[in-house]
mmCIF file of C-alpha atoms and ligand atoms in Angstrom:
data_model
loop_
_atom_site.group_PDB
_atom_site.id
_atom_site.type_symbol
_atom_site.label_atom_id
_atom_site.label_comp_id
_atom_site.label_asym_id
_atom_site.label_seq_id
_atom_site.Cartn_x
_atom_site.Cartn_y
_atom_site.Cartn_z
ATOM 1 C CA MET A 1 28.285 21.672 1.210
ATOM 2 C CA PHE A 2 25.754 23.343 -1.402
ATOM 3 C CA GLU A 3 26.065 26.519 0.412
ATOM 4 C CA GLU A 4 30.230 25.965 0.492
ATOM 5 C CA GLY A 5 30.085 25.181 -3.288
ATOM 6 C CA GLU A 6 27.546 28.277 -4.303
ATOM 7 C CA GLU A 7 29.972 30.528 -1.789
ATOM 8 C CA ARG A 8 33.232 29.583 -3.562
ATOM 9 C CA LYS A 9 31.554 29.537 -7.276
ATOM 10 C CA ALA A 10 30.576 33.283 -6.829
ATOM 11 C CA LYS A 11 34.213 33.967 -5.481
ATOM 12 C CA TYR A 12 36.488 31.855 -8.084
ATOM 13 C CA GLY A 13 33.665 31.659 -10.760
ATOM 14 C CA ALA A 14 31.724 28.561 -11.363
ATOM 15 C CA GLU A 15 34.324 27.301 -14.112
ATOM 16 C CA ASN A 16 37.022 27.264 -11.499
ATOM 17 C CA VAL A 17 35.323 25.503 -9.114
ATOM 18 C CA PHE A 18 35.046 21.418 -8.874
ATOM 19 C CA ASP A 19 31.854 20.398 -7.316
ATOM 20 C CA PHE A 20 31.869 16.716 -6.504
ATOM 21 C CA SER A 21 30.138 17.414 -3.291
ATOM 22 C CA LEU A 22 26.702 16.591 -3.973
ATOM 23 C CA GLY A 23 24.311 13.479 -5.443
ATOM 24 C CA ASN A 24 22.496 16.058 -7.753
ATOM 25 C CA PRO A 25 22.401 14.468 -11.143
ATOM 26 C CA SER A 26 24.118 16.382 -14.015
ATOM 27 C CA LEU A 27 22.341 14.529 -16.447
ATOM 28 C CA GLU A 28 18.967 15.662 -18.077
ATOM 29 C CA PRO A 29 15.825 13.429 -17.389
ATOM 30 C CA PRO A 30 14.848 11.714 -20.534
ATOM 31 C CA THR A 31 13.611 13.473 -23.420
ATOM 32 C CA LYS A 32 10.506 11.433 -23.047
ATOM 33 C CA LEU A 33 9.536 13.256 -20.102
ATOM 34 C CA LYS A 34 8.456 16.765 -21.988
ATOM 35 C CA ARG A 35 6.750 14.332 -24.359
ATOM 36 C CA VAL A 36 4.616 13.065 -21.516
ATOM 37 C CA LEU A 37 4.215 16.054 -19.406
ATOM 38 C CA ASP A 38 3.275 18.048 -22.703
ATOM 39 C CA ASP A 39 0.369 15.357 -23.082
ATOM 40 C CA LEU A 40 -0.899 15.309 -19.168
ATOM 41 C CA ILE A 41 -0.794 18.975 -18.877
ATOM 42 C CA ASN A 42 -3.171 19.300 -22.050
ATOM 43 C CA ASP A 43 -5.323 16.553 -20.719
ATOM 44 C CA PRO A 44 -8.729 18.464 -20.121
ATOM 45 C CA ALA A 45 -9.966 15.725 -17.693
ATOM 46 C CA PRO A 46 -11.131 17.645 -14.364
ATOM 47 C CA GLY A 47 -10.031 16.716 -11.059
ATOM 48 C CA GLN A 48 -6.370 16.242 -11.628
ATOM 49 C CA HIS A 49 -5.177 18.814 -8.999
ATOM 50 C CA ALA A 50 -7.667 17.544 -6.193
ATOM 51 C CA TYR A 51 -6.749 15.222 -2.924
ATOM 52 C CA MET A 52 -6.338 11.528 -4.048
ATOM 53 C CA PRO A 53 -6.229 8.409 -1.810
ATOM 54 C CA ASN A 54 -3.248 9.018 0.733
ATOM 55 C CA ALA A 55 -1.231 6.209 -0.847
ATOM 56 C CA GLY A 56 -1.389 7.340 -4.424
ATOM 57 C CA PHE A 57 -3.694 7.241 -7.633
ATOM 58 C CA VAL A 58 -4.489 3.619 -8.261
ATOM 59 C CA GLU A 59 -3.190 3.731 -11.497
ATOM 60 C CA THR A 60 0.174 4.798 -11.011
ATOM 61 C CA ARG A 61 0.300 2.329 -8.146
ATOM 62 C CA GLN A 62 -1.115 -0.389 -10.320
ATOM 63 C CA ALA A 63 1.665 0.506 -13.466
ATOM 64 C CA VAL A 64 4.252 -0.080 -10.314
ATOM 65 C CA ALA A 65 2.870 -3.258 -9.227
ATOM 66 C CA ASP A 66 3.235 -4.524 -12.883
ATOM 67 C CA TYR A 67 6.814 -3.234 -13.304
ATOM 68 C CA LEU A 68 7.833 -4.870 -9.906
ATOM 69 C CA ASN A 69 6.253 -8.040 -11.497
ATOM 70 C CA LYS A 70 8.328 -8.183 -13.960
ATOM 71 C CA LEU A 71 11.601 -7.927 -11.830
ATOM 72 C CA ASN A 72 10.334 -10.331 -8.576
ATOM 73 C CA ARG A 73 8.787 -13.356 -8.005
ATOM 74 C CA PRO A 74 6.407 -12.155 -5.381
ATOM 75 C CA GLN A 75 3.644 -10.936 -7.537
ATOM 76 C CA PHE A 76 2.276 -7.313 -6.176
ATOM 77 C CA THR A 77 -1.083 -5.325 -6.435
ATOM 78 C CA ALA A 78 -1.316 -1.677 -6.096
ATOM 79 C CA ASP A 79 -2.454 -2.338 -2.419
ATOM 80 C CA GLU A 80 1.091 -3.268 -1.847
ATOM 81 C CA ILE A 81 2.629 0.091 -3.240
ATOM 82 C CA VAL A 82 2.300 3.446 -1.691
ATOM 83 C CA MET A 83 3.479 6.505 -3.606
ATOM 84 C CA THR A 84 6.044 8.612 -1.654
ATOM 85 C CA VAL A 85 7.779 12.101 -1.923
ATOM 86 C CA GLY A 86 10.990 10.698 -2.878
ATOM 87 C CA ALA A 87 12.806 7.810 -1.108
ATOM 88 C CA GLY A 88 13.416 10.193 1.733
ATOM 89 C CA GLY A 89 9.526 10.321 2.196
ATOM 90 C CA GLY A 90 9.192 6.767 1.665
ATOM 91 C CA LEU A 91 11.872 6.058 4.473
ATOM 92 C CA ASN A 92 10.331 7.943 6.941
ATOM 93 C CA VAL A 93 6.900 6.523 6.046
ATOM 94 C CA VAL A 94 8.487 2.973 6.389
ATOM 95 C CA LEU A 95 9.970 3.844 9.909
ATOM 96 C CA LYS A 96 7.094 5.802 11.252
ATOM 97 C CA THR A 97 4.912 2.551 10.134
ATOM 98 C CA ILE A 98 7.432 -0.168 11.947
ATOM 99 C CA LEU A 99 8.933 1.754 14.873
ATOM 100 C CA ASP A 100 8.072 2.285 18.462
ATOM 101 C CA PRO A 101 10.184 4.447 20.938
ATOM 102 C CA GLY A 102 13.823 3.093 21.369
ATOM 103 C CA ASP A 103 13.503 0.545 18.615
ATOM 104 C CA GLU A 104 16.604 -0.445 17.129
ATOM 105 C CA VAL A 105 17.918 -0.080 13.008
ATOM 106 C CA ILE A 106 20.707 -1.728 12.049
ATOM 107 C CA ILE A 107 22.507 0.116 9.482
ATOM 108 C CA PRO A 108 25.738 -1.181 7.829
ATOM 109 C CA SER A 109 28.293 1.729 7.349
ATOM 110 C CA PRO A 110 29.462 3.412 5.466
ATOM 111 C CA TYR A 111 26.185 4.863 4.896
ATOM 112 C CA PHE A 112 23.814 7.609 3.566
ATOM 113 C CA VAL A 113 23.837 10.012 6.910
ATOM 114 C CA GLU A 114 20.479 11.110 6.490
ATOM 115 C CA TYR A 115 19.401 7.411 7.900
ATOM 116 C CA ASN A 116 20.516 8.998 11.418
ATOM 117 C CA PHE A 117 18.034 12.026 11.090
ATOM 118 C CA TYR A 118 15.333 9.837 9.865
ATOM 119 C CA LEU A 119 15.384 7.302 12.708
ATOM 120 C CA ASP A 120 15.472 10.450 15.220
ATOM 121 C CA ASN A 121 12.491 11.370 13.457
ATOM 122 C CA HIS A 122 10.859 8.580 14.935
ATOM 123 C CA GLN A 123 12.731 8.201 17.984
ATOM 124 C CA GLY A 124 14.322 4.824 16.328
ATOM 125 C CA VAL A 125 17.845 4.148 17.343
ATOM 126 C CA PRO A 126 20.587 3.538 14.644
ATOM 127 C CA ARG A 127 23.230 0.606 15.271
ATOM 128 C CA VAL A 128 25.536 1.257 12.998
ATOM 129 C CA VAL A 129 27.819 -1.669 12.120
ATOM 130 C CA ARG A 130 30.903 -2.026 9.895
ATOM 131 C CA THR A 131 31.177 -3.833 6.470
ATOM 132 C CA LYS A 132 34.096 -5.664 5.166
ATOM 133 C CA SER A 133 36.901 -4.006 3.426
ATOM 134 C CA ASP A 134 35.036 -4.593 0.290
ATOM 135 C CA PHE A 135 32.075 -2.900 1.479
ATOM 136 C CA SER A 136 30.009 -6.239 1.337
ATOM 137 C CA VAL A 137 27.605 -7.006 4.255
ATOM 138 C CA ASP A 138 29.517 -8.616 7.326
ATOM 139 C CA LEU A 139 26.812 -10.836 8.682
ATOM 140 C CA ASP A 140 28.689 -11.196 11.819
ATOM 141 C CA THR A 141 28.701 -7.747 12.901
ATOM 142 C CA ILE A 142 25.272 -7.834 12.247
ATOM 143 C CA ALA A 143 24.585 -10.969 14.563
ATOM 144 C CA GLU A 144 26.738 -9.048 17.268
ATOM 145 C CA VAL A 145 24.328 -6.123 17.508
ATOM 146 C CA VAL A 146 20.878 -7.931 17.082
ATOM 147 C CA THR A 147 18.258 -7.758 20.274
ATOM 148 C CA GLU A 148 15.238 -8.101 21.161
ATOM 149 C CA LYS A 149 14.980 -4.257 20.205
ATOM 150 C CA THR A 150 15.944 -4.472 16.846
ATOM 151 C CA ARG A 151 12.987 -3.866 14.372
ATOM 152 C CA ALA A 152 14.841 -3.597 10.944
ATOM 153 C CA VAL A 153 18.148 -3.556 9.081
ATOM 154 C CA LEU A 154 18.312 -0.827 6.598
ATOM 155 C CA ILE A 155 20.165 -1.456 3.504
ATOM 156 C CA ASN A 156 21.081 0.453 0.527
ATOM 157 C CA SER A 157 22.359 -1.201 -2.854
ATOM 158 C CA PRO A 158 23.461 0.385 -5.337
ATOM 159 C CA ASN A 159 25.096 2.164 -2.192
ATOM 160 C CA ASN A 160 25.836 5.592 -1.701
ATOM 161 C CA PRO A 161 28.951 6.574 -0.909
ATOM 162 C CA THR A 162 30.541 3.066 -2.031
ATOM 163 C CA GLY A 163 29.081 2.177 -5.302
ATOM 164 C CA ARG A 164 28.932 -1.537 -3.879
ATOM 165 C CA VAL A 165 26.024 -3.755 -5.170
ATOM 166 C CA TYR A 166 25.129 -6.504 -2.711
ATOM 167 C CA ARG A 167 25.133 -9.939 -4.200
ATOM 168 C CA GLU A 168 22.321 -12.549 -4.326
ATOM 169 C CA GLU A 169 24.185 -14.926 -1.649
ATOM 170 C CA GLU A 170 25.172 -11.849 0.557
ATOM 171 C CA LEU A 171 21.348 -11.140 0.738
ATOM 172 C CA LYS A 172 20.069 -14.552 0.917
ATOM 173 C CA GLU A 173 22.373 -15.162 3.962
ATOM 174 C CA LEU A 174 21.234 -11.931 5.427
ATOM 175 C CA GLY A 175 17.629 -12.858 4.887
ATOM 176 C CA ASN A 176 18.448 -16.481 6.708
ATOM 177 C CA LEU A 177 19.941 -14.767 9.730
ATOM 178 C CA LEU A 178 16.909 -12.278 10.105
ATOM 179 C CA LEU A 179 14.594 -15.278 9.541
ATOM 180 C CA TYR A 180 16.308 -16.718 12.670
ATOM 181 C CA TYR A 181 16.179 -13.872 14.813
ATOM 182 C CA SER A 182 12.531 -12.984 14.073
ATOM 183 C CA GLY A 183 12.083 -16.644 15.167
ATOM 184 C CA LYS A 184 13.893 -16.154 18.299
ATOM 185 C CA PHE A 185 12.562 -12.947 19.434
ATOM 186 C CA GLY A 186 9.187 -14.032 18.169
ATOM 187 C CA GLN A 187 8.509 -10.480 15.815
ATOM 188 C CA PRO A 188 9.554 -9.614 12.750
ATOM 189 C CA ILE A 189 13.025 -8.001 12.030
ATOM 190 C CA TYR A 190 12.068 -6.104 8.632
ATOM 191 C CA LEU A 191 14.569 -5.777 5.777
ATOM 192 C CA ILE A 192 14.558 -2.267 4.528
ATOM 193 C CA SER A 193 16.143 -1.661 1.054
ATOM 194 C CA ASP A 194 16.758 1.814 -0.144
ATOM 195 C CA GLU A 195 16.977 1.701 -3.887
ATOM 196 C CA PRO A 196 17.103 4.864 -5.906
ATOM 197 C CA TYR A 197 20.315 3.782 -7.716
ATOM 198 C CA ARG A 198 18.853 0.519 -8.955
ATOM 199 C CA LYS A 199 19.127 1.113 -12.493
ATOM 200 C CA ILE A 200 22.438 3.119 -12.093
ATOM 201 C CA VAL A 201 25.077 -0.075 -12.524
ATOM 202 C CA TYR A 202 28.153 -1.041 -14.608
ATOM 203 C CA ASP A 203 29.831 -3.692 -16.237
ATOM 204 C CA GLY A 204 26.515 -6.073 -16.377
ATOM 205 C CA VAL A 205 26.298 -6.354 -12.472
ATOM 206 C CA ALA A 206 22.739 -6.831 -11.428
ATOM 207 C CA VAL A 207 21.062 -6.154 -8.340
ATOM 208 C CA PRO A 208 19.020 -8.870 -7.072
ATOM 209 C CA SER A 209 15.757 -8.539 -5.481
ATOM 210 C CA ILE A 210 15.463 -8.762 -1.778
ATOM 211 C CA PHE A 211 11.808 -9.439 -2.235
ATOM 212 C CA ASN A 212 12.994 -13.056 -3.565
ATOM 213 C CA MET A 213 15.345 -13.628 -0.417
ATOM 214 C CA TYR A 214 12.932 -12.568 2.499
ATOM 215 C CA ASN A 215 9.192 -11.743 3.197
ATOM 216 C CA GLU A 216 9.322 -9.328 6.176
ATOM 217 C CA SER A 217 10.774 -6.468 3.715
ATOM 218 C CA PHE A 218 10.234 -3.393 1.967
ATOM 219 C CA VAL A 219 11.766 -1.511 -0.815
ATOM 220 C CA VAL A 220 11.930 2.097 -0.959
ATOM 221 C CA THR A 221 13.164 3.886 -4.140
ATOM 222 C CA SER A 222 12.761 7.034 -6.252
ATOM 223 C CA PHE A 223 13.122 8.880 -9.767
ATOM 224 C CA SER A 224 15.290 11.102 -7.674
ATOM 225 C CA LYS A 225 18.500 9.507 -9.749
ATOM 226 C CA ASP A 226 17.570 7.184 -12.545
ATOM 227 C CA LEU A 227 15.120 9.978 -14.191
ATOM 228 C CA SER A 228 17.670 12.995 -12.827
ATOM 229 C CA LEU A 229 14.286 13.949 -10.868
ATOM 230 C CA PRO A 230 15.102 14.917 -7.564
ATOM 231 C CA GLY A 231 13.314 18.480 -7.448
ATOM 232 C CA GLU A 232 10.159 16.765 -8.148
ATOM 233 C CA ARG A 233 10.229 14.565 -5.166
ATOM 234 C CA ILE A 234 8.524 11.457 -6.548
ATOM 235 C CA GLY A 235 9.285 7.495 -5.053
ATOM 236 C CA TYR A 236 7.631 4.880 -3.743
ATOM 237 C CA CYS A 237 7.818 2.073 -1.156
ATOM 238 C CA ALA A 238 6.454 -1.376 -2.182
ATOM 239 C CA ALA A 239 5.855 -3.836 0.898
ATOM 240 C CA HIS A 240 6.264 -7.643 0.546
ATOM 241 C CA PRO A 241 3.277 -9.513 -0.256
ATOM 242 C CA ASP A 242 3.564 -11.872 2.133
ATOM 243 C CA ILE A 243 4.860 -9.785 4.979
ATOM 244 C CA SER A 244 3.071 -10.239 8.405
ATOM 245 C CA ASP A 245 0.226 -8.382 9.452
ATOM 246 C CA LYS A 246 0.208 -7.338 6.192
ATOM 247 C CA ASP A 247 -3.548 -5.361 6.411
ATOM 248 C CA ILE A 248 -1.925 -3.389 9.707
ATOM 249 C CA VAL A 249 1.119 -2.744 7.673
ATOM 250 C CA LEU A 250 -0.290 -1.339 4.756
ATOM 251 C CA ALA A 251 -2.576 0.952 6.417
ATOM 252 C CA GLY A 252 0.314 1.970 8.792
ATOM 253 C CA MET A 253 2.350 2.836 5.769
ATOM 254 C CA VAL A 254 -0.782 4.957 4.055
ATOM 255 C CA LEU A 255 -1.810 6.586 7.386
ATOM 256 C CA CYS A 256 2.068 7.411 7.929
ATOM 257 C CA ASN A 257 2.162 9.338 4.538
ATOM 258 C CA ARG A 258 -0.899 11.487 5.181
ATOM 259 C CA ILE A 259 0.491 12.125 9.010
ATOM 260 C CA LEU A 260 3.914 12.993 8.258
ATOM 261 C CA GLY A 261 2.508 15.834 6.475
ATOM 262 C CA TYR A 262 3.187 14.471 3.017
ATOM 263 C CA VAL A 263 -0.796 13.554 2.607
ATOM 264 C CA ASN A 264 0.315 12.259 -1.080
ATOM 265 C CA ALA A 265 2.810 12.263 -3.355
ATOM 266 C CA PRO A 266 2.915 14.635 -6.136
ATOM 267 C CA ALA A 267 -0.041 14.636 -8.378
ATOM 268 C CA LEU A 268 1.280 15.482 -11.756
ATOM 269 C CA MET A 269 4.656 13.410 -11.158
ATOM 270 C CA GLN A 270 2.719 10.325 -10.176
ATOM 271 C CA ARG A 271 0.649 10.558 -13.334
ATOM 272 C CA THR A 272 4.219 11.372 -15.313
ATOM 273 C CA ILE A 273 6.287 8.257 -14.031
ATOM 274 C CA SER A 274 3.739 5.658 -14.327
ATOM 275 C CA HIS A 275 4.685 6.327 -18.184
ATOM 276 C CA LEU A 276 8.453 6.322 -17.623
ATOM 277 C CA LEU A 277 8.919 3.101 -15.357
ATOM 278 C CA GLU A 278 11.091 1.212 -18.100
ATOM 279 C CA GLU A 279 13.192 4.417 -18.806
ATOM 280 C CA SER A 280 16.385 6.024 -17.232
ATOM 281 C CA VAL A 281 19.003 8.491 -18.339
ATOM 282 C CA ASP A 282 21.720 7.082 -20.399
ATOM 283 C CA ILE A 283 23.530 5.002 -17.865
ATOM 284 C CA SER A 284 26.744 4.665 -20.166
ATOM 285 C CA LEU A 285 27.336 8.407 -19.800
ATOM 286 C CA TYR A 286 27.724 7.710 -15.919
ATOM 287 C CA LYS A 287 30.078 5.000 -16.703
ATOM 288 C CA LYS A 288 32.243 7.046 -18.593
ATOM 289 C CA LYS A 289 32.437 9.820 -16.133
ATOM 290 C CA ARG A 290 33.321 6.556 -13.515
ATOM 291 C CA ASP A 291 36.071 5.197 -15.479
ATOM 292 C CA MET A 292 37.513 8.655 -16.326
ATOM 293 C CA LEU A 293 37.477 9.381 -12.828
ATOM 294 C CA CYS A 294 38.681 5.745 -11.431
ATOM 295 C CA ASP A 295 41.765 5.510 -14.150
ATOM 296 C CA GLY A 296 42.523 9.617 -13.216
ATOM 297 C CA LEU A 297 43.008 8.915 -9.571
ATOM 298 C CA ALA A 298 44.625 5.257 -10.171
ATOM 299 C CA SER A 299 47.330 7.001 -11.989
ATOM 300 C CA PHE A 300 47.893 9.348 -9.161
ATOM 301 C CA GLY A 301 48.112 6.481 -6.746
ATOM 302 C CA TYR A 302 44.771 6.669 -4.923
ATOM 303 C CA ASP A 303 43.327 3.649 -3.331
ATOM 304 C CA PHE A 304 39.666 2.534 -3.809
ATOM 305 C CA VAL A 305 37.290 0.020 -4.850
ATOM 306 C CA LYS A 306 36.256 0.504 -8.331
ATOM 307 C CA PRO A 307 32.047 1.118 -7.948
ATOM 308 C CA GLU A 308 29.721 -1.063 -9.306
ATOM 309 C CA GLY A 309 26.937 1.256 -9.216
ATOM 310 C CA ALA A 310 25.490 4.485 -8.265
ATOM 311 C CA PHE A 311 27.680 7.668 -9.309
ATOM 312 C CA TYR A 312 30.146 7.673 -5.966
ATOM 313 C CA LEU A 313 33.657 7.012 -5.539
ATOM 314 C CA PHE A 314 34.481 6.433 -2.107
ATOM 315 C CA PRO A 315 38.663 6.251 -1.952
ATOM 316 C CA LYS A 316 40.844 5.867 0.959
ATOM 317 C CA SER A 317 42.330 9.408 1.990
ATOM 318 C CA PRO A 318 45.834 9.169 1.463
ATOM 319 C CA THR A 319 46.424 10.886 5.022
ATOM 320 C CA GLU A 320 44.915 9.718 8.096
ATOM 321 C CA ASP A 321 42.489 12.504 9.045
ATOM 322 C CA ASP A 322 39.851 12.465 5.992
ATOM 323 C CA VAL A 323 38.551 15.987 7.220
ATOM 324 C CA ALA A 324 41.879 17.423 6.843
ATOM 325 C CA PHE A 325 42.479 15.783 3.099
ATOM 326 C CA VAL A 326 38.975 17.236 2.138
ATOM 327 C CA GLY A 327 40.286 20.341 3.441
ATOM 328 C CA ALA A 328 43.389 20.185 1.298
ATOM 329 C CA LEU A 329 41.253 19.483 -1.853
ATOM 330 C CA GLN A 330 39.124 22.337 -0.957
ATOM 331 C CA GLU A 331 42.622 24.628 -1.447
ATOM 332 C CA GLU A 332 42.496 22.962 -4.923
ATOM 333 C CA ASN A 333 38.902 24.502 -5.198
ATOM 334 C CA ILE A 334 37.897 20.716 -4.954
ATOM 335 C CA LEU A 335 34.802 19.837 -3.205
ATOM 336 C CA THR A 336 34.504 16.269 -1.908
ATOM 337 C CA VAL A 337 33.092 14.875 1.376
ATOM 338 C CA PRO A 338 34.780 13.300 4.627
ATOM 339 C CA GLY A 339 34.170 9.679 4.682
ATOM 340 C CA SER A 340 33.183 10.438 8.383
ATOM 341 C CA GLY A 341 30.148 12.151 7.635
ATOM 342 C CA PHE A 342 29.152 8.220 5.976
ATOM 343 C CA GLY A 343 30.456 6.335 9.068
ATOM 344 C CA GLY A 344 33.549 5.579 7.139
ATOM 345 C CA PRO A 345 36.482 7.680 8.551
ATOM 346 C CA GLY A 346 39.612 7.248 6.587
ATOM 347 C CA TYR A 347 37.544 7.532 3.129
ATOM 348 C CA PHE A 348 36.046 10.462 1.167
ATOM 349 C CA ARG A 349 33.542 10.760 -1.173
ATOM 350 C CA ILE A 350 33.294 11.936 -4.635
ATOM 351 C CA ALA A 351 30.151 12.481 -6.491
ATOM 352 C CA TYR A 352 30.866 12.367 -10.158
ATOM 353 C CA CYS A 353 27.395 13.150 -11.185
ATOM 354 C CA VAL A 354 29.117 16.109 -12.990
ATOM 355 C CA PRO A 355 30.007 17.299 -16.456
ATOM 356 C CA ASP A 356 32.922 15.193 -17.777
ATOM 357 C CA GLU A 357 34.926 18.813 -18.189
ATOM 358 C CA VAL A 358 34.507 19.085 -14.224
ATOM 359 C CA ILE A 359 36.369 15.619 -14.008
ATOM 360 C CA GLU A 360 38.735 16.445 -16.599
ATOM 361 C CA LYS A 361 39.630 19.688 -15.054
ATOM 362 C CA ALA A 362 39.930 18.886 -11.619
ATOM 363 C CA LEU A 363 42.090 15.716 -12.240
ATOM 364 C CA PRO A 364 45.392 17.679 -12.076
ATOM 365 C CA GLY A 365 44.436 19.024 -8.549
ATOM 366 C CA PHE A 366 43.360 15.508 -7.229
ATOM 367 C CA GLY A 367 47.039 14.809 -8.467
ATOM 368 C CA ARG A 368 48.889 17.599 -6.859
ATOM 369 C CA VAL A 369 47.090 17.215 -3.525
ATOM 370 C CA MET A 370 48.296 13.350 -3.671
ATOM 371 C CA GLU A 371 51.974 14.398 -4.283
ATOM 372 C CA LYS A 372 51.715 16.794 -1.534
ATOM 373 C CA GLY A 373 50.967 13.972 0.981
HETATM 374 C C1 LIG B 401 21.036 6.496 -0.436
HETATM 375 C C2 LIG B 401 20.158 7.553 -0.668
HETATM 376 N N1 LIG B 401 18.748 7.244 -0.186
HETATM 377 C C3 LIG B 401 17.952 8.058 -0.254
HETATM 378 C C4 LIG B 401 18.143 9.484 -1.116
HETATM 379 C C5 LIG B 401 17.029 10.302 -0.959
HETATM 380 O O1 LIG B 401 16.809 10.056 -1.982
HETATM 381 P P1 LIG B 401 15.114 11.311 -2.727
HETATM 382 O O2 LIG B 401 15.904 12.488 -2.998
HETATM 383 O O3 LIG B 401 14.560 10.482 -3.388
HETATM 384 O O4 LIG B 401 14.692 11.406 -1.384
HETATM 385 C C6 LIG B 401 19.285 9.678 -0.900
HETATM 386 C C7 LIG B 401 19.781 10.832 -1.999
HETATM 387 O O5 LIG B 401 21.017 11.044 -2.208
HETATM 388 C C8 LIG B 401 20.119 9.060 -1.460
HETATM 389 O O6 LIG B 401 21.612 8.844 -2.081
#
């Protein structure tokens, strides 16, 4: 999609192409980032570019633990935190740590499509299950596919592509279900929560912590979205302080960070984010974009669940074939992604992390394509 967008921009002029295909944040990072970077670059302490413990700088991991301790009942130490190369790197670290070849991971759909490739990296097998019509977790579909081969359930909230935020009750019930099956099969079924959009929520919606609901859990996150730093490749994974076989799990995560070839997360960024853990871009700007897009599309008759978080809208495709509908939008130079690519055929994804003018100028095209049917 990235290349397609670039080609069209070269052909028609960047201002005439409305690229909603990628989750590449349009907002600049908070201004504090530059101040922190200036200070760090002028810091004369030697050894700042050297290798470090593979899990990351102790000071950074302690800062992350202190931050998590304000949000969660279980209390973390630096030992339970591994700094990673973004959330993508973190997910690969966790999956390599817990999976044996052929192990299955249950993924509620629609979902971030790279999960399939991450699983494949570690010979894991995806078991994709439906969510309900409001994209909430459907425990029945999960229960139907749990077997002794199930090693984990991988959730993402706030969700890409739906914008859904899972509720406390939903997560508690999921935790209870996994507790039951972990007992039945005599080994933990992990809950992995991918949360790079945790701070991007609207209308006072809270993102509950899975750590408060279930011990066999990992949170993976990054600063790609909330600080607009996707190119800097910095994130972390946190393992529950009471996870089973904790020493082996933690040692596995550290080793996997190294042997996947990451070795450690970027040093300068580790130092940087430890001063920015409470920061985020101005979320009200994304809310404005969401509202502009939702109001515009609703006025043309598009059908969607209003996103509660992240910066994606996942409307129903007005025609059955979502790929064809995305093709029709493309004729208007509006670039979106078919829902089939996220395990959600019959829908399409609009990434609205774009300048306001792009939404404003694209709306009439969305209207015309809807009218044509
Ligand atoms: C749900 C989800 N998980 C993980 C990632 C990867 O994030 P990162 O750039 O931090 O590796 C993305 C990126 O778009 C995402 O949407």
